[in-house]
């Protein structure tokens, strides 16, 4: 009977050990399921955060671009107020070969006093232009002008330059947005990052 009791006790101990092993395996499985759920929630949260960060970064790029344009406008405006003839003078210097054979050069610009006109005529002469320089006072912002000669025309308007700058920056931002949208570094399209 002691043998039967030992065998029974061994059987009970084996069943307890088996139950403990089963309970441990079930607990490990539950922990693994909880870990998988936590990773899934984390992945979704990170995916949402990345989308929000992308939007914030995009907004920041646009705001920084606008700030750059505003700063450029302020700086160029100040420079044009201090040196209103410089864009006209630079254009005459650059176009010297094109205008030198023309019999007449018409210059339309705002606020050219007698001294400014004399300086521009001197610059035209130094650049090789020997024809007649005709001035027409034309309303407009500081530094704006139009040059007309027999074979061509050139003009400068700060607002048009600003608009071309804005257009170029908008195109660059759009190209940057497209390249980021197509970049494989942005994760898969389902929002997961794992």
GROMACS .gro file of N, CA, C and O in nm, residues 19 23 37 44 50 59 62 73-74 77 82 99 103 115 139 145 155 163 168 178 182 190 194:
model
   92
   19UNK      N    1   0.045   2.096  -1.459
   19UNK     CA    2  -0.046   2.210  -1.447
   19UNK      C    3   0.034   2.340  -1.435
   19UNK      O    4  -0.002   2.443  -1.494
   23UNK      N    5   0.019   2.639  -1.694
   23UNK     CA    6  -0.014   2.774  -1.647
   23UNK      C    7   0.097   2.872  -1.687
   23UNK      O    8   0.070   2.986  -1.728
   37UNK      N    9   0.007   4.342  -2.874
   37UNK     CA   10  -0.092   4.449  -2.876
   37UNK      C   11  -0.026   4.584  -2.848
   37UNK      O   12  -0.057   4.685  -2.912
   44UNK      N   13   0.088   5.222  -3.437
   44UNK     CA   14  -0.017   5.313  -3.484
   44UNK      C   15   0.007   5.455  -3.435
   44UNK      O   16  -0.008   5.552  -3.509
   50UNK      N   17   0.404   6.055  -3.696
   50UNK     CA   18   0.487   6.085  -3.813
   50UNK      C   19   0.408   6.165  -3.915
   50UNK      O   20   0.460   6.259  -3.975
   59UNK      N   21   0.431   7.273  -4.312
   59UNK     CA   22   0.385   7.406  -4.278
   59UNK      C   23   0.505   7.495  -4.244
   59UNK      O   24   0.512   7.611  -4.286
   62UNK      N   25   0.680   7.609  -4.562
   62UNK     CA   26   0.606   7.716  -4.629
   62UNK      C   27   0.621   7.849  -4.554
   62UNK      O   28   0.640   7.953  -4.617
   73UNK      N   29   1.219   9.110  -4.967
   73UNK     CA   30   1.148   9.231  -5.009
   73UNK      C   31   1.193   9.351  -4.926
   73UNK      O   32   1.218   9.459  -4.979
   74UNK      N   33   1.206   9.332  -4.796
   74UNK     CA   34   1.248   9.441  -4.709
   74UNK      C   35   1.390   9.486  -4.742
   74UNK      O   36   1.418   9.606  -4.751
   77UNK      N   37   1.395   9.643  -5.091
   77UNK     CA   38   1.330   9.774  -5.085
   77UNK      C   39   1.421   9.880  -5.026
   77UNK      O   40   1.429   9.992  -5.077
   82UNK      N   41   1.797  10.333  -5.125
   82UNK     CA   42   1.930  10.393  -5.115
   82UNK      C   43   1.997  10.408  -5.252
   82UNK      O   44   2.067  10.506  -5.277
   99UNK      N   45   2.276   9.781  -7.730
   99UNK     CA   46   2.221   9.915  -7.754
   99UNK      C   47   2.319  10.009  -7.823
   99UNK      O   48   2.279  10.116  -7.870
  103UNK      N   49   2.018  10.426  -8.260
  103UNK     CA   50   2.027  10.572  -8.265
  103UNK      C   51   1.962  10.640  -8.144
  103UNK      O   52   1.993  10.755  -8.113
  115UNK      N   53   2.044  11.558  -6.218
  115UNK     CA   54   2.172  11.495  -6.184
  115UNK      C   55   2.171  11.346  -6.221
  115UNK      O   56   2.267  11.294  -6.279
  139UNK      N   57   0.552  10.684  -6.347
  139UNK     CA   58   0.522  10.648  -6.208
  139UNK      C   59   0.556  10.501  -6.185
  139UNK      O   60   0.543  10.418  -6.273
  145UNK      N   61   1.208  10.047  -6.403
  145UNK     CA   62   1.240  10.120  -6.525
  145UNK      C   63   1.204  10.036  -6.647
  145UNK      O   64   1.180   9.916  -6.637
  155UNK      N   65   1.307   9.570  -6.909
  155UNK     CA   66   1.240   9.639  -6.799
  155UNK      C   67   1.270   9.568  -6.668
  155UNK      O   68   1.313   9.453  -6.665
  163UNK      N   69   0.728   8.826  -5.765
  163UNK     CA   70   0.634   8.723  -5.807
  163UNK      C   71   0.706   8.606  -5.873
  163UNK      O   72   0.673   8.490  -5.848
  168UNK      N   73   0.897   8.052  -5.833
  168UNK     CA   74   1.009   7.956  -5.833
  168UNK      C   75   1.014   7.881  -5.700
  168UNK      O   76   1.036   7.759  -5.697
  178UNK      N   77   0.665   6.640  -5.353
  178UNK     CA   78   0.650   6.518  -5.434
  178UNK      C   79   0.760   6.418  -5.404
  178UNK      O   80   0.734   6.299  -5.391
  182UNK      N   81   0.708   6.036  -5.240
  182UNK     CA   82   0.750   5.915  -5.310
  182UNK      C   83   0.864   5.843  -5.240
  182UNK      O   84   0.899   5.732  -5.276
  190UNK      N   85   0.019   5.230  -4.523
  190UNK     CA   86  -0.084   5.198  -4.425
  190UNK      C   87  -0.060   5.268  -4.293
  190UNK      O   88  -0.135   5.250  -4.197
  194UNK      N   89   0.649   4.961  -3.873
  194UNK     CA   90   0.717   4.835  -3.847
  194UNK      C   91   0.692   4.736  -3.956
  194UNK      O   92   0.593   4.732  -4.020
   0.00000   0.00000   0.00000
